[in-house]
PDB file of C-alpha atoms and ligand atoms in Angstrom:
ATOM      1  CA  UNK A   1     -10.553 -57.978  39.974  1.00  0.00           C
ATOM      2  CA  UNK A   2     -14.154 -56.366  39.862  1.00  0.00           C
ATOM      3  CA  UNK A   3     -17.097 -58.282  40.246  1.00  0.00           C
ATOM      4  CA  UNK A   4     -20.487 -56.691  38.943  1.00  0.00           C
ATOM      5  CA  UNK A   5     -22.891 -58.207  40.824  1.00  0.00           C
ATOM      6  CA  UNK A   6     -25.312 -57.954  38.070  1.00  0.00           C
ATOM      7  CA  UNK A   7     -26.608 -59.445  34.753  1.00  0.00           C
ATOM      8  CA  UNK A   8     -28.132 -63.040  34.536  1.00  0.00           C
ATOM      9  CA  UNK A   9     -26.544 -66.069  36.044  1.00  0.00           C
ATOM     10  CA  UNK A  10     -24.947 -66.851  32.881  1.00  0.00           C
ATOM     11  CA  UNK A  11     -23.411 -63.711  32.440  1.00  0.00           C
ATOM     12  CA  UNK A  12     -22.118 -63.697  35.733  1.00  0.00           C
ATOM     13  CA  UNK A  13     -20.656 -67.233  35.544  1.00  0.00           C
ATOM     14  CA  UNK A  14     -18.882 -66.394  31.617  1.00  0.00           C
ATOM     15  CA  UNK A  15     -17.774 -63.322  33.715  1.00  0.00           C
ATOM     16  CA  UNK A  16     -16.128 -64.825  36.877  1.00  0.00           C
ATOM     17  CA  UNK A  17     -14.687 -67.812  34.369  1.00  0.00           C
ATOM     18  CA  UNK A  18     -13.190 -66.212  31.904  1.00  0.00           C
ATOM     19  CA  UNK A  19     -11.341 -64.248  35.177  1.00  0.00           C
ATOM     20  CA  UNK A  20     -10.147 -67.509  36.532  1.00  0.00           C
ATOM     21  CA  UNK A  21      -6.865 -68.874  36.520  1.00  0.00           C
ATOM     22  CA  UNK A  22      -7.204 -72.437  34.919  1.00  0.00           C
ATOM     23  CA  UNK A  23      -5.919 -73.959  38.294  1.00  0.00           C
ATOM     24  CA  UNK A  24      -8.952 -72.898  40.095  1.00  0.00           C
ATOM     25  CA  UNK A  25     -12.164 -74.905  40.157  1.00  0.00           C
ATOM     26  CA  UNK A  26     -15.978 -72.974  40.494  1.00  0.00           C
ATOM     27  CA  UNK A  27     -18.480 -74.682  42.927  1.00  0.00           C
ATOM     28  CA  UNK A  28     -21.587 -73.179  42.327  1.00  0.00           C
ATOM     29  CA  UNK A  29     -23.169 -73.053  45.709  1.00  0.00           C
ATOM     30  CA  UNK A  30     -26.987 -73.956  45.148  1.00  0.00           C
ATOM     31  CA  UNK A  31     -28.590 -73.906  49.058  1.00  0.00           C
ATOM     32  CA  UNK A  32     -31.828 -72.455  48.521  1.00  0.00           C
ATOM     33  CA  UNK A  33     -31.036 -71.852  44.715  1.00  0.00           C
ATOM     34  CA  UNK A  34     -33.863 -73.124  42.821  1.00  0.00           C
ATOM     35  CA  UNK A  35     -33.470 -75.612  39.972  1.00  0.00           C
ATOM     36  CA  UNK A  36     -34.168 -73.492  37.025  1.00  0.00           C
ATOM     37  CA  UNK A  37     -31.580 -71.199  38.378  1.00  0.00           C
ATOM     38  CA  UNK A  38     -29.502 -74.595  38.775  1.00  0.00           C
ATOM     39  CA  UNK A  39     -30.436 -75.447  35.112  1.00  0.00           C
ATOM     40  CA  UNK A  40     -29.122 -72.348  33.682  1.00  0.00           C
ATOM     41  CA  UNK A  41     -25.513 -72.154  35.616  1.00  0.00           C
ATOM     42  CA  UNK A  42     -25.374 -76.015  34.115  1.00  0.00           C
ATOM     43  CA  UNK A  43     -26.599 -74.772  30.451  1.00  0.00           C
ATOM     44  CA  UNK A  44     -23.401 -72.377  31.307  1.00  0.00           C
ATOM     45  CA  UNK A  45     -21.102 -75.129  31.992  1.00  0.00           C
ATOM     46  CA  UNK A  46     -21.590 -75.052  35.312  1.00  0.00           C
ATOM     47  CA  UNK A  47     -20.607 -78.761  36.683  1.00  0.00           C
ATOM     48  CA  UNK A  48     -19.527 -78.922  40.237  1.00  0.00           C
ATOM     49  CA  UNK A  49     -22.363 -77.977  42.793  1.00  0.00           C
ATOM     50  CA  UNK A  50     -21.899 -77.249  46.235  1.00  0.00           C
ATOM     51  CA  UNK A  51     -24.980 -77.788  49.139  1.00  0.00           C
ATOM     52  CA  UNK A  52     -24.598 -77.446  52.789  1.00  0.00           C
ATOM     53  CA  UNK A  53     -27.341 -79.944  53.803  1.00  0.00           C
ATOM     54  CA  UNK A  54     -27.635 -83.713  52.849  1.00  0.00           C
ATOM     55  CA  UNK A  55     -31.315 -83.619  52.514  1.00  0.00           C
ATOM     56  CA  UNK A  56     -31.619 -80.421  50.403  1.00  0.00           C
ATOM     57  CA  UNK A  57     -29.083 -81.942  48.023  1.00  0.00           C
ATOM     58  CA  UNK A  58     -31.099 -85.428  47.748  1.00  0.00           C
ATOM     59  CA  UNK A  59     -34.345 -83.714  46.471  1.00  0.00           C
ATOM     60  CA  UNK A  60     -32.222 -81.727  43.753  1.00  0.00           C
ATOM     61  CA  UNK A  61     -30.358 -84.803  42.851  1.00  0.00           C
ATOM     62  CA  UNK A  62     -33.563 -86.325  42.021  1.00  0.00           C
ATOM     63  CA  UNK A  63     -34.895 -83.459  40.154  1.00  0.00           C
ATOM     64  CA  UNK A  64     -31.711 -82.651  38.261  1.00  0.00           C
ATOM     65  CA  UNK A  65     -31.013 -86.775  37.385  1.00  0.00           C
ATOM     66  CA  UNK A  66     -31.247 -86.278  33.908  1.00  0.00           C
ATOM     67  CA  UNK A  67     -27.669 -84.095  34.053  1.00  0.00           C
ATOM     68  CA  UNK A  68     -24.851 -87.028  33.451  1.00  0.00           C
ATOM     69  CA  UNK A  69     -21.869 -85.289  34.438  1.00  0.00           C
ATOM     70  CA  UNK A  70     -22.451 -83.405  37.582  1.00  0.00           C
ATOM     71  CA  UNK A  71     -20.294 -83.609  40.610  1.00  0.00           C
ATOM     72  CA  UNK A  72     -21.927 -82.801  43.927  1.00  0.00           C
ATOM     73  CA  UNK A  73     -19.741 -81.275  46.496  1.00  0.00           C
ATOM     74  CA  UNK A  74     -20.619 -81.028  50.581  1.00  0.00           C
ATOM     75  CA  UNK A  75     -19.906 -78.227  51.814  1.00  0.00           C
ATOM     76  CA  UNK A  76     -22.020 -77.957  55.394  1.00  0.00           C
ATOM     77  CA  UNK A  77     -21.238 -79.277  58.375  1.00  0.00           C
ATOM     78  CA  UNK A  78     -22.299 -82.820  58.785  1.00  0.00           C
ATOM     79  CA  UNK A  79     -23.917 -84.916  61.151  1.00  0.00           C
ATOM     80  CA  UNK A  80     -22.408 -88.150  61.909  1.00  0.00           C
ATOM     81  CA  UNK A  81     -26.313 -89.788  61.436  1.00  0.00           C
ATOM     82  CA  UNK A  82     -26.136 -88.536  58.179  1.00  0.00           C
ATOM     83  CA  UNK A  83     -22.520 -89.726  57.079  1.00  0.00           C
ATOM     84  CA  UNK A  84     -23.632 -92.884  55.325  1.00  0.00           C
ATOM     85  CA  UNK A  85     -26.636 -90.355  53.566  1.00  0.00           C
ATOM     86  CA  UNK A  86     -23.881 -88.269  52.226  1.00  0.00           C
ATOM     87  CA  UNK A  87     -21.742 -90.836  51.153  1.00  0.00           C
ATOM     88  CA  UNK A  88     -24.215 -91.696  48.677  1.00  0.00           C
ATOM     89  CA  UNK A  89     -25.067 -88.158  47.407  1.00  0.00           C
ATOM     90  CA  UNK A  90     -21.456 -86.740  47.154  1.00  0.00           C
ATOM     91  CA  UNK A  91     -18.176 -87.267  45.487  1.00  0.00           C
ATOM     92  CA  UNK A  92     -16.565 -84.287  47.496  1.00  0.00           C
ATOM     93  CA  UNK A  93     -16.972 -83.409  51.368  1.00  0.00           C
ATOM     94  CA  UNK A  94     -15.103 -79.828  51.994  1.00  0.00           C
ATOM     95  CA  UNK A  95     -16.230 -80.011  55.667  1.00  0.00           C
ATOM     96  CA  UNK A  96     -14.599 -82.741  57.294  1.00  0.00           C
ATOM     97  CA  UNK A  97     -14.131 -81.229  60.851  1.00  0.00           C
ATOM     98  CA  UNK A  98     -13.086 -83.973  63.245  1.00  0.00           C
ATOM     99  CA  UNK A  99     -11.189 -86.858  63.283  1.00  0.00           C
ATOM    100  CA  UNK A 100     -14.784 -88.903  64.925  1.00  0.00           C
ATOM    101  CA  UNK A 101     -16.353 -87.998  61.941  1.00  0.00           C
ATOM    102  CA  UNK A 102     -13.512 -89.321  59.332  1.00  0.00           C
ATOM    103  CA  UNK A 103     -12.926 -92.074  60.692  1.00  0.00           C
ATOM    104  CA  UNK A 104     -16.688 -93.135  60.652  1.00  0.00           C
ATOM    105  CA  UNK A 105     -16.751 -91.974  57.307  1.00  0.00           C
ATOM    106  CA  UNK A 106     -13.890 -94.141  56.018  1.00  0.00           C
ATOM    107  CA  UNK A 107     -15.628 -96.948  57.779  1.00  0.00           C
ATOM    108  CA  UNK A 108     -18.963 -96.565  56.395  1.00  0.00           C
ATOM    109  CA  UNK A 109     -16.795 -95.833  53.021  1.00  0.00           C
ATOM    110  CA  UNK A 110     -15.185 -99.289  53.216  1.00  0.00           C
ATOM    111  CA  UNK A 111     -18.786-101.151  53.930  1.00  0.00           C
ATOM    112  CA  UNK A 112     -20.406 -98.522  50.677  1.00  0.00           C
ATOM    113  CA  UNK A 113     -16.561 -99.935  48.530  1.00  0.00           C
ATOM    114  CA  UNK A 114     -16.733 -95.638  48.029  1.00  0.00           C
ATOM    115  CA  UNK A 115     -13.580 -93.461  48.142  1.00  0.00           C
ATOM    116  CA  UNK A 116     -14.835 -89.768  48.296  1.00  0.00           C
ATOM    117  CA  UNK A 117     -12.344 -87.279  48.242  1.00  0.00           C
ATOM    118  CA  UNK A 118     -12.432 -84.780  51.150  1.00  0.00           C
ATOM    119  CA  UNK A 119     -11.263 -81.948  52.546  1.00  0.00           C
ATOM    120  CA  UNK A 120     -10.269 -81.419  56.169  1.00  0.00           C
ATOM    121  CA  UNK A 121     -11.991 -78.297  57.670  1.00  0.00           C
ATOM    122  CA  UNK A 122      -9.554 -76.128  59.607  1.00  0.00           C
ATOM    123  CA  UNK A 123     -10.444 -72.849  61.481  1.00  0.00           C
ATOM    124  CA  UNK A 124      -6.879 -70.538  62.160  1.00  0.00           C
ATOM    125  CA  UNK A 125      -8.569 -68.003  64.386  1.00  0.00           C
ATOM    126  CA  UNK A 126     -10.739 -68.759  67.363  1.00  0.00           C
ATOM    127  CA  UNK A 127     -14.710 -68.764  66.067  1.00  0.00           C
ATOM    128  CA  UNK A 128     -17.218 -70.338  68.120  1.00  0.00           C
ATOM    129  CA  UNK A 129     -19.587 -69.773  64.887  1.00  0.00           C
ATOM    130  CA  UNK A 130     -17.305 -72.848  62.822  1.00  0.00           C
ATOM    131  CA  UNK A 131     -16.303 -75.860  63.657  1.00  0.00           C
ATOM    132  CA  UNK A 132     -12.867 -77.326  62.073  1.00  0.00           C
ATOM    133  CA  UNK A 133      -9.207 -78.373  63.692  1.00  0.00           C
ATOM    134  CA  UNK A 134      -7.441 -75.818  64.534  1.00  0.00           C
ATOM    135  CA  UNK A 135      -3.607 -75.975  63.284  1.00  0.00           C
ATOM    136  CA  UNK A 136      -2.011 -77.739  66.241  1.00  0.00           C
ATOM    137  CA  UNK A 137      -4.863 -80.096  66.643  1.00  0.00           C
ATOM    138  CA  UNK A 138      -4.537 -81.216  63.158  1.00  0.00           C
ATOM    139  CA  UNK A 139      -1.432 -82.071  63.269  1.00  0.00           C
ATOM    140  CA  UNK A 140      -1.781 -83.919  66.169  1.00  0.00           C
ATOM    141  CA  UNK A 141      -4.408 -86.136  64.247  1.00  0.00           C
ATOM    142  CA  UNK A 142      -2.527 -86.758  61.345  1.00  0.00           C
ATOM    143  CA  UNK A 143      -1.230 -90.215  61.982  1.00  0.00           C
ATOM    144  CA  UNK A 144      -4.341 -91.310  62.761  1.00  0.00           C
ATOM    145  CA  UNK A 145      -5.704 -89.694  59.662  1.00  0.00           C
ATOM    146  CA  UNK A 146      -3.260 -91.388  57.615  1.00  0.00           C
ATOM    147  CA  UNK A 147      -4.991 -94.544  58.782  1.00  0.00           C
ATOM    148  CA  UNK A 148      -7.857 -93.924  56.815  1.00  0.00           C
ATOM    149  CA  UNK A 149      -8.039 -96.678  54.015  1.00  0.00           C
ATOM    150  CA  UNK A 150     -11.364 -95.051  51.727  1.00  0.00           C
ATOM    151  CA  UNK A 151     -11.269 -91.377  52.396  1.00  0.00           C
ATOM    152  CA  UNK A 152      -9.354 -89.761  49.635  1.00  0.00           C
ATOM    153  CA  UNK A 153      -7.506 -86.710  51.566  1.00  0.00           C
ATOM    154  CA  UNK A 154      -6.868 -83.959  49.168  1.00  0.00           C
ATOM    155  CA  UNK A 155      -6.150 -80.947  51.251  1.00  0.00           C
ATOM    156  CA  UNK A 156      -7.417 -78.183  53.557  1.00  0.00           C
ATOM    157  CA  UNK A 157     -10.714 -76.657  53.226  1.00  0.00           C
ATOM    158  CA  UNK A 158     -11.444 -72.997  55.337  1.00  0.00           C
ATOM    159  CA  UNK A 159     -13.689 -70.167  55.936  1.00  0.00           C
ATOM    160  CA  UNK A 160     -12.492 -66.427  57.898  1.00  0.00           C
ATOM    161  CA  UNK A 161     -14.336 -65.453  60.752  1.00  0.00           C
ATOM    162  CA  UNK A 162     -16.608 -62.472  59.958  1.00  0.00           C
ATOM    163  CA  UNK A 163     -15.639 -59.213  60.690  1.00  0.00           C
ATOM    164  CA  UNK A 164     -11.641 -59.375  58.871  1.00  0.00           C
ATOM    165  CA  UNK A 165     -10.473 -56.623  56.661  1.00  0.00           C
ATOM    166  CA  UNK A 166      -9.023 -57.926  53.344  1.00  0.00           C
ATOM    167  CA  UNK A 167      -5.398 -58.116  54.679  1.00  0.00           C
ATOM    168  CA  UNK A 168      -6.441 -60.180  57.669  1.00  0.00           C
ATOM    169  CA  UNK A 169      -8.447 -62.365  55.000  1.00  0.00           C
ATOM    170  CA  UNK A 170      -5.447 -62.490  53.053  1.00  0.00           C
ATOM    171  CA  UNK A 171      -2.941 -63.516  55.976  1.00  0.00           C
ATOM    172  CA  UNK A 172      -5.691 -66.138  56.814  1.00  0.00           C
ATOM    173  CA  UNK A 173      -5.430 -67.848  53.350  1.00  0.00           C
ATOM    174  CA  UNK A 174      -1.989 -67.693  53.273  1.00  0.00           C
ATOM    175  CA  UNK A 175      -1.575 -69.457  56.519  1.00  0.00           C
ATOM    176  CA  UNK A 176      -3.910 -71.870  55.634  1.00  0.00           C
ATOM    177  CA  UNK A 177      -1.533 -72.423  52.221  1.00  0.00           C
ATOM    178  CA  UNK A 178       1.436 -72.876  54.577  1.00  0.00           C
ATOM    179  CA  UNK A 179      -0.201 -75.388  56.554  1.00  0.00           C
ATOM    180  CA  UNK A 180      -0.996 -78.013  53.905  1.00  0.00           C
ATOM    181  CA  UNK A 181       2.257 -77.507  52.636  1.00  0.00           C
ATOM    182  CA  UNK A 182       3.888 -78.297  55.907  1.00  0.00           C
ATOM    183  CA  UNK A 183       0.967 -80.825  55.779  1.00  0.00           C
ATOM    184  CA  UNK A 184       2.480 -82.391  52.248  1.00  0.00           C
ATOM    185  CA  UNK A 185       6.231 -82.315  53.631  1.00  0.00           C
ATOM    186  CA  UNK A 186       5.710 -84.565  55.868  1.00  0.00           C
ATOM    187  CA  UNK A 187       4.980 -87.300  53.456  1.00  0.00           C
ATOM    188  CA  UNK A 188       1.917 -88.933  54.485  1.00  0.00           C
ATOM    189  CA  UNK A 189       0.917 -91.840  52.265  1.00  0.00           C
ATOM    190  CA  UNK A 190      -2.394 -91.974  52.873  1.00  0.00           C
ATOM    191  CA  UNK A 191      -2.907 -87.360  53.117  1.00  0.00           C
ATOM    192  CA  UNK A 192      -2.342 -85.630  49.779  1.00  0.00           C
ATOM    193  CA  UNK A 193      -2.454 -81.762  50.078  1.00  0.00           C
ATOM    194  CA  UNK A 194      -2.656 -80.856  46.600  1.00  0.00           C
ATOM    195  CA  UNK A 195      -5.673 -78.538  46.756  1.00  0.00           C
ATOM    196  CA  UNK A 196      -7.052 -75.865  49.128  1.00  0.00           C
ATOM    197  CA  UNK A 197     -11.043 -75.121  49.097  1.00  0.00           C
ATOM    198  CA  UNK A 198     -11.283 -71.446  50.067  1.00  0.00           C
ATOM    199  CA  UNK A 199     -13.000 -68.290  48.951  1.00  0.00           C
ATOM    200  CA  UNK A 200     -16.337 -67.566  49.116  1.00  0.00           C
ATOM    201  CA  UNK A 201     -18.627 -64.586  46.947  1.00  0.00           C
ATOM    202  CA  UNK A 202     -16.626 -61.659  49.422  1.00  0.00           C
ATOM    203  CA  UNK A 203     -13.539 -63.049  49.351  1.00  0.00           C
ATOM    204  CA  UNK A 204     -12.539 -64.925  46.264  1.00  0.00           C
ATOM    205  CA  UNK A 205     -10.057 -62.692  44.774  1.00  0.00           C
ATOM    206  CA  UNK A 206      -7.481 -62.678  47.783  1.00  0.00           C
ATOM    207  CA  UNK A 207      -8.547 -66.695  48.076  1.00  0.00           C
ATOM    208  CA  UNK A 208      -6.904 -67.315  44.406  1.00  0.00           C
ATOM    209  CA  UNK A 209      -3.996 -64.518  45.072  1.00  0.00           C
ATOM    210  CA  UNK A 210      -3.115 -67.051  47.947  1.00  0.00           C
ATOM    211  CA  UNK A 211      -3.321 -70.182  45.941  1.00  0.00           C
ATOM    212  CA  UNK A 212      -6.932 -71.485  46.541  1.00  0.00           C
ATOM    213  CA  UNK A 213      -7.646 -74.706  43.736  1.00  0.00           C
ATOM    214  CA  UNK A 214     -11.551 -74.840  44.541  1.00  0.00           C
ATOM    215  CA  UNK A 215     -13.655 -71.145  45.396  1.00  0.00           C
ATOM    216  CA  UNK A 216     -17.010 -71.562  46.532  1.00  0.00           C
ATOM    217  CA  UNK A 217     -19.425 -69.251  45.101  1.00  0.00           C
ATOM    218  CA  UNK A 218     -23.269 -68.563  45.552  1.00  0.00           C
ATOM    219  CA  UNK A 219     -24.697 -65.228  46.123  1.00  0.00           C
ATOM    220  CA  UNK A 220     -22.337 -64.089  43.390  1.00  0.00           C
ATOM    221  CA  UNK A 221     -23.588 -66.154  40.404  1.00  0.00           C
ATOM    222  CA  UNK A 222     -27.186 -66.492  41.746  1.00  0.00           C
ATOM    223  CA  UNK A 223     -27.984 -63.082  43.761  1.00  0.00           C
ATOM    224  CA  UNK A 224     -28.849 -62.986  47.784  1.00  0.00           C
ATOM    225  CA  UNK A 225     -30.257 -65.756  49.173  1.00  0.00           C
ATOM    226  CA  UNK A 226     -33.554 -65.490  51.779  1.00  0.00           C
ATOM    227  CA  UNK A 227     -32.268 -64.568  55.240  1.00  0.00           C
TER     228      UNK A 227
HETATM  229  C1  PLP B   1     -22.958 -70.544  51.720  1.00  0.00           C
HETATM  230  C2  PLP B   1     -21.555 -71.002  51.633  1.00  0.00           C
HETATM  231  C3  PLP B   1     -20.725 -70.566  50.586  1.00  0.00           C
HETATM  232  C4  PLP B   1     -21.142 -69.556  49.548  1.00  0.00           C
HETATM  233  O1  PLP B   1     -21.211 -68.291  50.140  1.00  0.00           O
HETATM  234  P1  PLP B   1     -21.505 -66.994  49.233  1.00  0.00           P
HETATM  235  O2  PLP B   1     -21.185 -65.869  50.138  1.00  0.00           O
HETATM  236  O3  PLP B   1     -22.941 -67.076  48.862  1.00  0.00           O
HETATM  237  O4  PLP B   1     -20.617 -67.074  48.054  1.00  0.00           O
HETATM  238  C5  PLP B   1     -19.440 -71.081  50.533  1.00  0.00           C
HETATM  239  N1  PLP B   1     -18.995 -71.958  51.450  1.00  0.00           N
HETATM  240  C6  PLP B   1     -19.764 -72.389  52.460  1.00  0.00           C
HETATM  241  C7  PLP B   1     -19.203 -73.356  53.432  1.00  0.00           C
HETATM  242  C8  PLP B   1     -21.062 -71.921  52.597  1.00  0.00           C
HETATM  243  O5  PLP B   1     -21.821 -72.336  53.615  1.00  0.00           O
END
């Protein structure tokens, strides 16, 4: 699939939707998006948002209240001080990426009576630039994950290192695929592995050709974002 990185948000978002398979979900990834540009990708049905940083997502939240039906999706790495914060601004957190920081989140979930669905972060190739389990830690944590009463655990959430060509990318993805499958074989009660949140603006394509349920797109719908 060809992406023409061109036209207005909307026609970019009717574009990359109408490519979609319907088992695939659009984030639209709003860091440093402003909210007119936020307005118009909801005006194009636009209703899952993703932000990387608690606080940017608070101020938008308040600007954008008057939007009923708008689920807000975490998709930066977060800071154990600000766990409780994001509790309260997100239904989704993509970037769970240690077993400290779910396990403080399904506490503070239990004391908030909140059950946000997550995804665990996992990195497959070494990357100091990421954080995330690799494989075999994982699945070491798994039982203890399983212990988590609040968190709703819906699968595996990853991003490539820079630098891969498209068949490494591909490989990557599918790896990441086979791992929450293992993951769902194993018949966790508390661990579902239903859906995989990969594929980013450069990627996307080979993300859905390995299976991906949520991609998560910015400078594609909204152009480049300040360095
Ligand atoms: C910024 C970001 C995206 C979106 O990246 P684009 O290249 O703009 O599509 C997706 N996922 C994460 C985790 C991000 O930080």
């Amino acid at each position: 699939m060809t992406v023409h990185w061109a036209g207005t948000i909307s026609e970019r978002i009717a574009q990359i939707k109408s490519s979609l398979p319907d088992s695939v979900r659009l984030i639209a990834v709003t860091k440093q998006v402003p909210i007119e540009a936020m307005r118009e990708a909801y005006a194009a049905g636009i209703r899952d948002f993703g932000e990387s940083k608690v606080q940017e997502a608070e101020i938008k939240q308040r600007e954008l209240a008057d939007l009923p039906d708008v689920v807000w999706h975490l998709i930066g790495h977060l800071q154990t001080n600000k766990a409780q914060k994001a509790l309260q601004c997100f239904q989704w957190i993509h970037s769970v990426d240690s077993l400290k920081l779910a396990l403080r989140l399904d506490r503070l979930a239990a004391s908030l009576t909140l059950e946000p669905q997550i995804c665990l972060q996992v990195k497959l190739l070494p990357d100091p630039d990421k954080y995330g389990w690799t494989a075999a830690e994982l699945l070491a944590d798994l039982a203890e994950l399983n212990q988590c009463q609040y968190l709703q655990i819906k699968g595996l959430m990853t991003i490539p290192p820079t630098g891969l060509s498209e068949v490494e990318v591909l490989e990557l993805f599918e790896q990441n695929r086979q791992l929450a499958n293992k993951i769902q074989a194993q018949n966790w009660q508390r661990i579902q592995m239903q859906d995989l949140s990969m594929g980013m603006s450069g990627d996307f394509p080979l993300a859905i050709q390995a299976g991906t349920t949520m991609i998560r797109l910015g400078r594609v719908l909204f152009g480049d974002r300040q360095a």
